[in-house]
Tab-separated table of C-alpha atoms and ligand atoms in Angstrom:
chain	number	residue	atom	x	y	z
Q	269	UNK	CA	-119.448	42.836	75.466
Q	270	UNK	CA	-122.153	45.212	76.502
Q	271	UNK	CA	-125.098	45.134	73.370
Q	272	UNK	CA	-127.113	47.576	74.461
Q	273	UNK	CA	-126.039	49.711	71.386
Q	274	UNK	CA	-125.647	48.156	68.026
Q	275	UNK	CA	-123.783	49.183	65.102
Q	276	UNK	CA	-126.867	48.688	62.704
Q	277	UNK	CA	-125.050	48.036	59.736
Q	278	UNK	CA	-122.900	45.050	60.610
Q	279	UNK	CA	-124.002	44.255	64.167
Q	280	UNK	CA	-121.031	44.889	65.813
Q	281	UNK	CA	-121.440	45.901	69.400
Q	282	UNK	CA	-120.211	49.226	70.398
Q	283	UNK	CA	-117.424	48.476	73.019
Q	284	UNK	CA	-117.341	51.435	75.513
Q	285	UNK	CA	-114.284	52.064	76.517
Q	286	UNK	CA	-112.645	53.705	79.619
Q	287	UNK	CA	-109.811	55.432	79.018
Q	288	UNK	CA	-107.259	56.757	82.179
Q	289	UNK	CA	-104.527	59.403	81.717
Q	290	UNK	CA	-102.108	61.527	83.336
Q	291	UNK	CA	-100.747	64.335	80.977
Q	292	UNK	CA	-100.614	65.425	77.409
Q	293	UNK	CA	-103.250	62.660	76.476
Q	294	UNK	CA	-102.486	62.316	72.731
Q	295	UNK	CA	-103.283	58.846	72.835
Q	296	UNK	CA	-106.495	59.665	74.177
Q	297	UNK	CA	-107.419	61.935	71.255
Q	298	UNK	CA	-105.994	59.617	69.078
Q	299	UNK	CA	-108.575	56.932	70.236
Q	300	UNK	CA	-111.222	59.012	70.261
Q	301	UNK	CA	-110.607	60.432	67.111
Q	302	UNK	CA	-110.567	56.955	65.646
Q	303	UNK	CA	-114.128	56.308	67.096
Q	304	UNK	CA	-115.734	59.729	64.983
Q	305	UNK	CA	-113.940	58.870	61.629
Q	306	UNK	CA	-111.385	56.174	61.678
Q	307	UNK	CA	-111.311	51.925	62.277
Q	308	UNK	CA	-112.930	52.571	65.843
Q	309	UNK	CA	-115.909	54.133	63.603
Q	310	UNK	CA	-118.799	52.090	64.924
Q	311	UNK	CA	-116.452	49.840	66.787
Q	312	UNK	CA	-116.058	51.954	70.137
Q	313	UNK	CA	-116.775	55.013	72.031
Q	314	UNK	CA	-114.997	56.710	74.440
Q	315	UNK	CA	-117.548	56.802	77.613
Q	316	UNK	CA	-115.439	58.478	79.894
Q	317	UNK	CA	-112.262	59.461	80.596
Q	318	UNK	CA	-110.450	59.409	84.284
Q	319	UNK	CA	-107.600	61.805	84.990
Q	320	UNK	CA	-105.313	61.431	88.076
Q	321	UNK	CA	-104.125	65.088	87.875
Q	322	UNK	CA	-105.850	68.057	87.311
Q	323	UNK	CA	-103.181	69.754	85.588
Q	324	UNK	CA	-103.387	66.953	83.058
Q	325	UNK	CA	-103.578	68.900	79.474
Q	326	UNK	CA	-106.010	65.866	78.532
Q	327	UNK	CA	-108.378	66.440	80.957
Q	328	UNK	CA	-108.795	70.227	79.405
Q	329	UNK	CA	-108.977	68.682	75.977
Q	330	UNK	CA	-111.790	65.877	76.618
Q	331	UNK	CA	-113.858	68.403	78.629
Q	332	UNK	CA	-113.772	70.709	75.730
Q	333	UNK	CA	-114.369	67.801	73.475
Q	334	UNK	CA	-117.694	67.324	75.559
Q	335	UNK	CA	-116.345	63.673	76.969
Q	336	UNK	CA	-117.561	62.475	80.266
Q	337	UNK	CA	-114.395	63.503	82.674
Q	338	UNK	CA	-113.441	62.126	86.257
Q	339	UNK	CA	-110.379	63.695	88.102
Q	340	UNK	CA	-109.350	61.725	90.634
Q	341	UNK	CA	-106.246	63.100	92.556
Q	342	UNK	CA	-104.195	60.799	94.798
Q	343	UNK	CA	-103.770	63.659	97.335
Q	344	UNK	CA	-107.350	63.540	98.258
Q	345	UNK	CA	-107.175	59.964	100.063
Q	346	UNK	CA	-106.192	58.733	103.035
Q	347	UNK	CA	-104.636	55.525	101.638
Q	348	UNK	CA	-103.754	53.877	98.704
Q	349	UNK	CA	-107.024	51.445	99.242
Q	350	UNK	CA	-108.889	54.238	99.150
Q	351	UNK	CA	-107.578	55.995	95.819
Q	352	UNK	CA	-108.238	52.455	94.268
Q	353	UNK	CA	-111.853	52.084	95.839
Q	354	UNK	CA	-112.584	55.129	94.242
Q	355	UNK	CA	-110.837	54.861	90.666
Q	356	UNK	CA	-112.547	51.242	90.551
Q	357	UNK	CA	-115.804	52.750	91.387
Q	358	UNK	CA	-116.070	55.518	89.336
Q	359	UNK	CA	-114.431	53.440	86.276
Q	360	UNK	CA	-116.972	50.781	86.467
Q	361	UNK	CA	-120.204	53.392	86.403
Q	362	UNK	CA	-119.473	53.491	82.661
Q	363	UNK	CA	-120.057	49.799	82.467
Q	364	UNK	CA	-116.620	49.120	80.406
Q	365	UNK	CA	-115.881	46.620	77.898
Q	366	UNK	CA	-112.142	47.663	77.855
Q	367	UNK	CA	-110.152	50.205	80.218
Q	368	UNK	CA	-107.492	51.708	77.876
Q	369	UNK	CA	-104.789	52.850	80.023
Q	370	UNK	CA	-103.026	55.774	77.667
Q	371	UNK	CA	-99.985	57.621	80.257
Q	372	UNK	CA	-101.414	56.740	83.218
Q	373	UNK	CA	-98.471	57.352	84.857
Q	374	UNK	CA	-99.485	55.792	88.634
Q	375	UNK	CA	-98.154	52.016	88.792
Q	376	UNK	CA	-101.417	50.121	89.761
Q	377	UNK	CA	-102.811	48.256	92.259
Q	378	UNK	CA	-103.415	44.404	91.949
Q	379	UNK	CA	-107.390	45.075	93.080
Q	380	UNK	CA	-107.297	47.237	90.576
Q	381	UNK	CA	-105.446	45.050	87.746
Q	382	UNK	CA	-107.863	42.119	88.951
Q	383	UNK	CA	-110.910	43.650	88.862
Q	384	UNK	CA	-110.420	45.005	85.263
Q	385	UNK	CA	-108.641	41.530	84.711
Q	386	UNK	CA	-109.282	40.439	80.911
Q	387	UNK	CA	-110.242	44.269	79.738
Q	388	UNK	CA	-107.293	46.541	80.595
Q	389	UNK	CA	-105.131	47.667	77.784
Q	390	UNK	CA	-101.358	49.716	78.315
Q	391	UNK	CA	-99.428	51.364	75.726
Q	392	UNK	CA	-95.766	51.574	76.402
Q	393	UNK	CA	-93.154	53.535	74.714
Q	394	UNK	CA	-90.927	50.414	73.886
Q	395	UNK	CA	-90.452	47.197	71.970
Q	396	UNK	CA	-90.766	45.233	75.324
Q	397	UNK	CA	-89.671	43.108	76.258
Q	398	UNK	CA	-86.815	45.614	75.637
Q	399	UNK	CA	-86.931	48.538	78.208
Q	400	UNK	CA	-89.547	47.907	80.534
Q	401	UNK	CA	-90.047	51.161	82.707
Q	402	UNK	CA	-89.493	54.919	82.662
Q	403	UNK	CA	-86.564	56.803	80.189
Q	404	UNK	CA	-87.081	54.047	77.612
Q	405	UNK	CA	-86.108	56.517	74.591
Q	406	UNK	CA	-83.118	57.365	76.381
Q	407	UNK	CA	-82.398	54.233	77.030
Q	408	UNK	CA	-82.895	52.790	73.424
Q	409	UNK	CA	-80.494	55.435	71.883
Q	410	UNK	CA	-77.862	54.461	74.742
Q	411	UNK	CA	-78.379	51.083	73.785
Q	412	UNK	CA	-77.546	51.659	70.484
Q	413	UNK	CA	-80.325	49.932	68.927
Q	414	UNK	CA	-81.524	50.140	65.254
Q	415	UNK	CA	-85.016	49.801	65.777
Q	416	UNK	CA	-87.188	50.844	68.464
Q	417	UNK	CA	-91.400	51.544	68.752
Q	418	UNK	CA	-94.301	50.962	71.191
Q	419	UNK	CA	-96.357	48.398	72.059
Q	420	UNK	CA	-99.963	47.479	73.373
Q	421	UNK	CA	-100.179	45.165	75.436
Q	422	UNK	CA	-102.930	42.996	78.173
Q	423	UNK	CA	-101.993	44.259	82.246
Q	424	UNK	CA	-101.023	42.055	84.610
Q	425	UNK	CA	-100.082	42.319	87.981
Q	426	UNK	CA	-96.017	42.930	86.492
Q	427	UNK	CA	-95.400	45.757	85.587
Q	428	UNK	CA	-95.157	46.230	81.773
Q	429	UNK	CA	-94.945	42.004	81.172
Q	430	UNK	CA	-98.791	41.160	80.190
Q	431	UNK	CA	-98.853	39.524	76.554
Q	432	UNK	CA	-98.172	41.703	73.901
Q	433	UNK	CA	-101.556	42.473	71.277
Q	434	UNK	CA	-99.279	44.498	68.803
Q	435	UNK	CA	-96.427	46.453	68.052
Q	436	UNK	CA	-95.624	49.286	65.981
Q	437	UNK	CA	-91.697	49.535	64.758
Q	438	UNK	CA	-89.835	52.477	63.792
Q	439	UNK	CA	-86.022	52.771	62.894
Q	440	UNK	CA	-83.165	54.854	64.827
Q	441	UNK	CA	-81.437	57.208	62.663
Q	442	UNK	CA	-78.412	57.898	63.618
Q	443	UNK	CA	-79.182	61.607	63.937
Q	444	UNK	CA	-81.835	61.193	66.520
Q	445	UNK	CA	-82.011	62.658	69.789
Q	446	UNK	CA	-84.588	61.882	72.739
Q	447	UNK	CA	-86.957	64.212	71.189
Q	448	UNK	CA	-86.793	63.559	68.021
Q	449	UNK	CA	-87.348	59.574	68.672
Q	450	UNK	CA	-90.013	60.224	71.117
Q	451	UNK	CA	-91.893	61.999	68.748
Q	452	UNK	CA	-91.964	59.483	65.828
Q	453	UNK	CA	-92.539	56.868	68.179
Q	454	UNK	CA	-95.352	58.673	69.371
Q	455	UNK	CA	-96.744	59.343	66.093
Q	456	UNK	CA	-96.627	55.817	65.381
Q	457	UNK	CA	-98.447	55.104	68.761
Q	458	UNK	CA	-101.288	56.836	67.402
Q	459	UNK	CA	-102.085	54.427	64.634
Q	460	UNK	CA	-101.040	51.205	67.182
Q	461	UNK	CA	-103.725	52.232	69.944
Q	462	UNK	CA	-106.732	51.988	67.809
Q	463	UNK	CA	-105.234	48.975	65.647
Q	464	UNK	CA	-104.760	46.618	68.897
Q	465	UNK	CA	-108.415	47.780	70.314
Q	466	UNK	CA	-109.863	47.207	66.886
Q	467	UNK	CA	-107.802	43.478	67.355
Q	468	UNK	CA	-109.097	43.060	70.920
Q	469	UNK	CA	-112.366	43.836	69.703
Q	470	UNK	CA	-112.134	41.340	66.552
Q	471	UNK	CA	-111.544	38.541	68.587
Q	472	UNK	CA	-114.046	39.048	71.276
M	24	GRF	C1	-96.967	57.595	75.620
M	24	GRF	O1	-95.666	57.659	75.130
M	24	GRF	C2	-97.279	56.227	76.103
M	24	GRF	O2	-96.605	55.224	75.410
M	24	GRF	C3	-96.799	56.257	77.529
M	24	GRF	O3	-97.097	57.550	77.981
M	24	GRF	C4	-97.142	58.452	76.867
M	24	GRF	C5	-98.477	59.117	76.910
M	24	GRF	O4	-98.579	60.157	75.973
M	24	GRF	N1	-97.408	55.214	78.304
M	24	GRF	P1	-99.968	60.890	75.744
M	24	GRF	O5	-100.418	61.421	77.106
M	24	GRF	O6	-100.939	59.889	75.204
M	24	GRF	O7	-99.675	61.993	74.789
C-alpha cells in the first residue's frame, strides 16, 4: 500500500486506485463518488482512469469530472502484445494499489492479469458462479431463477472464476424484463463496488 498520503485522522493510507472502462461507466462514478462523500471517503482516490474506446460515455464524464484520463484504443496497435505493453505501462504510472476493472469489456491478457496479480478487482453482472460471460440477465430470467445480483470478485487468468470478495443479491419478480433486471442489478452494483474495495482495503 503506497503511504505517501495519509488519512490524518485514522492513518489509513489512501489506496489509489486505477480504474479501466469501456462504456457508460456508472460504476466508475459510483466509485468515485464514494471517495468525495461516501465509505471510500479517505479510503481511496481515483488516480486515473483508462478507457479502451473513445466513444466511451465514461471517458466524457471523468474528463469533465477533472480525473486523470487515458484512451487507449486497440485499433492503434500492431498486436495484441503491444495494446498490453501499453495499457500496463500507462496503468502503472499512477503507481496503483488496486486496478478496479468496472465494464472493461476486452477479455485480458495473462501479462496483463499477472502483472496486476494480487490488485485487480472485476465486477460482473451475476451471482457467479452462475452465468459466467456475456447476456447474463437474459440468461438468469431464461433460467428461471428467483434471485439474481453481481459480484466482485479477485482476476485470474479464467475468465470470470477468481475468488469472490462480495456479492450483492436482488430478487426476480416475475414481471421483469432484461431491462428492468439490469437496472436494479445495476443499482445494487453501485453500493457492492465500493463495499468490496472498502473490504480489500480492510484487510490489507
Ligand atoms: C456492469 O453491469 C458490470 O457489472 C459489467 O459491465 C457493466 C458496466 O456498467 N462488468 P457501467 O459502465 O459501470 O455503467
Amino acid at each position: 500500500m503506497n503511504s505517501a498520503q495519509q488519512n490524518k485522522t485514522n492513518n489509513h493510507p489512501i489506496a489509489r486506485l486505477v480504474v479501466l472502462i469501456s462504456g457508460r461507466g456508472s460504476n466508475l462514478k459510483a466509485i468515485y463518488e464514494s471517495t468525495q462523500t461516501g465509505l471510500l471517503h479517505q479510503r481511496a482516490t481515483v488516480a486515473a482512469v483508462i478507457a479502451d474506446r473513445q466513444g466511451a460515455a465514461g471517458l466524457a464524464w471523468a474528463r469533465q469530472t477533472g480525473l486523470t484520463v487515458h484512451c487507449i484504443e486497440f485499433k492503434n496497435f500492431s498486436d495484441r502484445r503491444a495494446f498490453d505493453q501499453s495499457l500496463i505501462s500507462a496503468t502503472d504510472r499512477y503507481d496503483p494499489d488496486l486496478v478496479i476493472l468496472a465494464g472493461f469489456m476486452r477479455i485480458l491478457s495473462e501479462p496483463f492479469v499477472k502483472h496486476f496479480e494480487g490488485r485487480l478487482l472485476n465486477i460482473h453482472p451475476s451471482l457467479l458462479p452462475a452465468f459466467p460471460g456475456l447476456k447474463t440477465h437474459e440468461r438468469a430470467l431464461k433460467a428461471g431463477v428467483t434471485e439474481h445480483g453481481a459480484t466482485v470478485h479477485w482476476v485470474n487468468a479464467e475468465l470470470d472464476a477468481g475468488q469472490i470478495i462480495r456479492q450483492a443479491r436482488v430478487p426476480v419478480l416475475s414481471h421483469d424484463t432484461v431491462d428492468s433486471l439490469a437496472e436494479r442489478v445495476l443499482q445494487a452494483e453501485h453500493q457492492l463496488y465500493p463495499r468490496a474495495i472498502l473490504d480489500v482495503l480492510d484487510q490489507a
